[in-house]
PDB file of C-alpha atoms in Angstrom:
ATOM      1  CA  MET Z 109       0.037  -0.080   0.018  1.00  0.00           C
ATOM      2  CA  LEU Z 110       1.193   3.501  -0.851  1.00  0.00           C
ATOM      3  CA  GLN Z 111       0.546   6.596   1.271  1.00  0.00           C
ATOM      4  CA  LYS Z 112       1.139  10.281   0.391  1.00  0.00           C
ATOM      5  CA  VAL Z 113       2.649  12.363   3.204  1.00  0.00           C
ATOM      6  CA  LYS Z 114       2.115  16.114   2.643  1.00  0.00           C
ATOM      7  CA  ASN Z 115       4.182  17.635   5.622  1.00  0.00           C
ATOM      8  CA  ILE Z 116       7.528  16.613   6.874  1.00  0.00           C
ATOM      9  CA  SER Z 117       8.857  17.380  10.371  1.00  0.00           C
ATOM     10  CA  TYR Z 118      12.159  19.023  10.843  1.00  0.00           C
ATOM     11  CA  LEU Z 119      14.204  19.812  13.867  1.00  0.00           C
ATOM     12  CA  CYS Z 120      16.556  22.789  13.748  1.00  0.00           C
ATOM     13  CA  LYS Z 121      19.417  22.622  16.306  1.00  0.00           C
ATOM     14  CA  VAL Z 122      21.942  25.359  16.859  1.00  0.00           C
ATOM     15  CA  ALA Z 123      24.430  25.777  19.637  1.00  0.00           C
ATOM     16  CA  PHE Z 124      25.809  29.301  20.074  1.00  0.00           C
ATOM     17  CA  ASN Z 125      28.071  31.528  22.409  1.00  0.00           C
ATOM     18  CA  LEU Z 126      26.830  34.402  24.256  1.00  0.00           C
ATOM     19  CA  ASP Z 127      29.611  36.778  22.827  1.00  0.00           C
ATOM     20  CA  GLU Z 128      27.716  39.114  20.499  1.00  0.00           C
ATOM     21  CA  GLU Z 129      24.692  41.492  20.896  1.00  0.00           C
ATOM     22  CA  LYS Z 130      22.892  39.907  17.805  1.00  0.00           C
ATOM     23  CA  LYS Z 131      23.197  36.532  16.381  1.00  0.00           C
ATOM     24  CA  GLN Z 132      21.517  35.099  13.200  1.00  0.00           C
ATOM     25  CA  LEU Z 133      20.839  31.621  14.327  1.00  0.00           C
ATOM     26  CA  ALA Z 134      18.788  29.822  11.699  1.00  0.00           C
ATOM     27  CA  ILE Z 135      16.831  30.250   8.633  1.00  0.00           C
ATOM     28  CA  LEU Z 136      13.233  29.176   8.344  1.00  0.00           C
ATOM     29  CA  PRO Z 137      12.380  28.256   4.565  1.00  0.00           C
ATOM     30  CA  ALA Z 138       9.232  29.766   3.092  1.00  0.00           C
ATOM     31  CA  GLY Z 139       6.026  27.865   4.197  1.00  0.00           C
ATOM     32  CA  ALA Z 140       7.597  26.544   7.479  1.00  0.00           C
ATOM     33  CA  GLU Z 141       5.090  26.057  10.131  1.00  0.00           C
ATOM     34  CA  VAL Z 142       6.905  26.297  13.663  1.00  0.00           C
ATOM     35  CA  ILE Z 143       5.228  24.539  16.426  1.00  0.00           C
ATOM     36  CA  SER Z 144       7.554  24.718  19.138  1.00  0.00           C
ATOM     37  CA  THR Z 145      10.830  26.419  20.232  1.00  0.00           C
ATOM     38  CA  SER Z 146      13.252  25.897  23.158  1.00  0.00           C
ATOM     39  CA  LEU Z 147      16.182  27.515  24.518  1.00  0.00           C
ATOM     40  CA  GLN Z 148      18.669  25.683  26.544  1.00  0.00           C
ATOM     41  CA  ILE Z 149      21.197  27.365  28.792  1.00  0.00           C
ATOM     42  CA  VAL Z 150      24.115  24.995  28.960  1.00  0.00           C
ATOM     43  CA  GLU Z 151      26.748  27.180  30.306  1.00  0.00           C
ATOM     44  CA  PRO Z 152      25.122  30.164  32.314  1.00  0.00           C
ATOM     45  CA  LEU Z 153      26.250  33.795  32.217  1.00  0.00           C
ATOM     46  CA  ALA Z 154      25.180  36.114  35.134  1.00  0.00           C
ATOM     47  CA  GLY Z 155      23.346  39.331  34.184  1.00  0.00           C
ATOM     48  CA  CYS Z 156      22.593  38.195  30.692  1.00  0.00           C
ATOM     49  CA  THR Z 157      19.136  37.798  28.931  1.00  0.00           C
ATOM     50  CA  ILE Z 158      18.031  36.669  25.491  1.00  0.00           C
ATOM     51  CA  ASP Z 159      15.213  37.639  23.342  1.00  0.00           C
ATOM     52  CA  LEU Z 160      14.385  35.374  20.237  1.00  0.00           C
ATOM     53  CA  GLY Z 161      12.582  36.306  17.307  1.00  0.00           C
ATOM     54  CA  VAL Z 162      12.239  36.630  13.559  1.00  0.00           C
ATOM     55  CA  GLY Z 163      12.388  39.533  11.013  1.00  0.00           C
ATOM     56  CA  GLN Z 164      11.302  42.930  12.667  1.00  0.00           C
ATOM     57  CA  ASP Z 165       9.845  41.231  15.516  1.00  0.00           C
ATOM     58  CA  LEU Z 166      12.966  40.322  17.572  1.00  0.00           C
ATOM     59  CA  GLU Z 167      10.966  39.062  20.733  1.00  0.00           C
ATOM     60  CA  TYR Z 168       8.239  36.848  18.944  1.00  0.00           C
ATOM     61  CA  PHE Z 169       9.260  33.478  20.245  1.00  0.00           C
ATOM     62  CA  LEU Z 170      10.998  34.324  23.814  1.00  0.00           C
ATOM     63  CA  ASN Z 171      11.287  37.546  25.584  1.00  0.00           C
ATOM     64  CA  ASN Z 172      14.005  38.289  28.542  1.00  0.00           C
ATOM     65  CA  VAL Z 173      15.126  34.692  29.101  1.00  0.00           C
ATOM     66  CA  ASP Z 174      17.477  34.931  32.072  1.00  0.00           C
ATOM     67  CA  CYS Z 175      20.848  33.168  31.440  1.00  0.00           C
ATOM     68  CA  ALA Z 176      22.250  33.085  34.990  1.00  0.00           C
ATOM     69  CA  ALA Z 177      21.586  29.373  35.577  1.00  0.00           C
ATOM     70  CA  LYS Z 178      21.356  26.189  33.647  1.00  0.00           C
ATOM     71  CA  ASP Z 179      17.596  26.002  32.325  1.00  0.00           C
ATOM     72  CA  VAL Z 180      15.240  25.481  29.514  1.00  0.00           C
ATOM     73  CA  ALA Z 181      12.735  27.890  28.111  1.00  0.00           C
ATOM     74  CA  ASP Z 182      10.107  26.500  26.063  1.00  0.00           C
ATOM     75  CA  THR Z 183       7.277  28.173  23.877  1.00  0.00           C
ATOM     76  CA  SER Z 184       4.696  26.901  21.642  1.00  0.00           C
ATOM     77  CA  MET Z 185       4.092  29.956  19.972  1.00  0.00           C
ATOM     78  CA  PRO Z 186       2.881  29.102  16.367  1.00  0.00           C
ATOM     79  CA  PHE Z 187       4.539  31.048  13.307  1.00  0.00           C
ATOM     80  CA  CYS Z 188       4.119  30.474   9.656  1.00  0.00           C
ATOM     81  CA  ALA Z 189       6.986  31.786   7.527  1.00  0.00           C
ATOM     82  CA  LEU Z 190       5.574  33.355   4.326  1.00  0.00           C
ATOM     83  CA  LYS Z 191       8.982  33.831   3.061  1.00  0.00           C
ATOM     84  CA  ASN Z 192      12.510  32.641   4.168  1.00  0.00           C
ATOM     85  CA  GLU Z 193      12.919  34.136   7.642  1.00  0.00           C
ATOM     86  CA  VAL Z 194      15.961  34.431   9.893  1.00  0.00           C
ATOM     87  CA  VAL Z 195      15.764  33.503  13.548  1.00  0.00           C
ATOM     88  CA  VAL Z 196      17.685  36.206  15.564  1.00  0.00           C
ATOM     89  CA  ALA Z 197      18.885  36.123  19.225  1.00  0.00           C
ATOM     90  CA  THR Z 198      19.275  39.494  20.821  1.00  0.00           C
ATOM     91  CA  ILE Z 199      21.511  39.242  23.712  1.00  0.00           C
ATOM     92  CA  THR Z 200      22.145  41.733  26.428  1.00  0.00           C
ATOM     93  CA  GLY Z 201      24.914  41.522  29.039  1.00  0.00           C
ATOM     94  CA  PHE Z 202      26.924  39.291  26.607  1.00  0.00           C
ATOM     95  CA  LYS Z 203      30.555  38.601  27.203  1.00  0.00           C
ATOM     96  CA  SER Z 204      32.645  39.505  24.158  1.00  0.00           C
ATOM     97  CA  LYS Z 205      35.651  37.295  23.225  1.00  0.00           C
ATOM     98  CA  LYS Z 206      38.035  40.117  23.679  1.00  0.00           C
ATOM     99  CA  GLU Z 207      36.760  40.569  27.537  1.00  0.00           C
ATOM    100  CA  ALA Z 208      37.286  36.797  27.981  1.00  0.00           C
ATOM    101  CA  GLU Z 209      40.768  36.904  26.646  1.00  0.00           C
ATOM    102  CA  THR Z 210      42.350  39.640  28.718  1.00  0.00           C
ATOM    103  CA  LYS Z 211      44.357  38.410  31.573  1.00  0.00           C
ATOM    104  CA  PRO Z 212      47.021  40.284  33.654  1.00  0.00           C
ATOM    105  CA  ALA Z 213      50.786  39.595  32.518  1.00  0.00           C
ATOM    106  CA  ALA Z 214      52.870  37.683  34.679  1.00  0.00           C
ATOM    107  CA  GLY Z 215      55.747  39.425  36.254  1.00  0.00           C
ATOM    108  CA  PRO Z 216      59.437  38.243  36.410  1.00  0.00           C
ATOM    109  CA  ALA Z 217      59.816  35.033  38.381  1.00  0.00           C
ATOM    110  CA  ASP Z 218      61.206  35.464  41.873  1.00  0.00           C
ATOM    111  CA  PRO Z 219      63.449  32.531  42.943  1.00  0.00           C
ATOM    112  CA  LYS Z 220      62.210  32.898  46.686  1.00  0.00           C
ATOM    113  CA  ALA Z 221      58.589  32.943  45.872  1.00  0.00           C
ATOM    114  CA  LEU Z 222      56.294  30.078  47.126  1.00  0.00           C
ATOM    115  CA  PRO Z 223      55.424  27.415  44.557  1.00  0.00           C
ATOM    116  CA  ALA Z 224      52.629  28.339  42.396  1.00  0.00           C
ATOM    117  CA  LYS Z 225      49.019  27.064  43.441  1.00  0.00           C
ATOM    118  CA  PRO Z 226      47.111  24.887  40.958  1.00  0.00           C
ATOM    119  CA  ALA Z 227      45.283  26.850  38.451  1.00  0.00           C
ATOM    120  CA  ALA Z 228      41.444  27.457  39.080  1.00  0.00           C
ATOM    121  CA  LYS Z 229      39.095  25.473  36.978  1.00  0.00           C
ATOM    122  CA  GLU Z 230      39.102  27.173  33.548  1.00  0.00           C
ATOM    123  CA  GLU Z 231      35.895  29.146  33.022  1.00  0.00           C
ATOM    124  CA  LYS Z 232      33.835  27.866  30.153  1.00  0.00           C
ATOM    125  CA  ASP Z 233      32.421  29.990  27.600  1.00  0.00           C
ATOM    126  CA  PRO Z 234      28.668  30.780  28.006  1.00  0.00           C
ATOM    127  CA  LEU Z 235      26.738  28.471  25.672  1.00  0.00           C
ATOM    128  CA  CYS Z 236      23.040  28.039  24.793  1.00  0.00           C
ATOM    129  CA  ILE Z 237      21.258  25.548  22.410  1.00  0.00           C
ATOM    130  CA  LEU Z 238      18.356  26.668  20.270  1.00  0.00           C
ATOM    131  CA  ARG Z 239      15.903  23.895  19.013  1.00  0.00           C
ATOM    132  CA  MET Z 240      12.812  24.595  16.761  1.00  0.00           C
ATOM    133  CA  HIS Z 241      10.564  21.997  15.609  1.00  0.00           C
ATOM    134  CA  TYR Z 242       8.724  22.835  12.248  1.00  0.00           C
ATOM    135  CA  PHE Z 243       6.882  21.233   9.445  1.00  0.00           C
ATOM    136  CA  LEU Z 244       7.480  22.054   5.823  1.00  0.00           C
ATOM    137  CA  PRO Z 245       4.740  21.378   3.107  1.00  0.00           C
ATOM    138  CA  SER Z 246       6.217  18.795   0.684  1.00  0.00           C
ATOM    139  CA  GLU Z 247       4.965  15.559  -0.598  1.00  0.00           C
ATOM    140  CA  ILE Z 248       6.676  12.146  -0.275  1.00  0.00           C
ATOM    141  CA  THR Z 249       5.316   8.735  -1.059  1.00  0.00           C
ATOM    142  CA  LEU Z 250       5.668   6.054   1.691  1.00  0.00           C
ATOM    143  CA  GLU Z 251       5.161   2.319   1.153  1.00  0.00           C
ATOM    144  CA  VAL Z 252       3.516   0.832   4.215  1.00  0.00           C
TER     145      VAL Z 252
END
């Protein structure tokens, strides 16, 4: 028996750092019907928030998601892309790469100085993962 399937489900998964004010994360093709969106905070950053949107509405999906702790923010806000749309994250309180790389220079070694203490755990870069579940109109034939 043959069956025609009219819509195919897709999952868009994008990992990104919190190091810029605006990030273009994904492109939704024309005709895409978004049914759910989630934003996972993997490596937190205190004082940072994220807005997630498309086109001119930069807060369409999520607004003021706090990035201070590991968490997942979900929304079932439906969206239909009438044309190709770019999903954009607006990050406030981001940590630029230049800030993260600046460390004080070490002075000359003193032979009478105490042995150095082991270095503290290296701080990980703030990281988030965007997941969008959407359907795209297309037709395939399945054999059942």
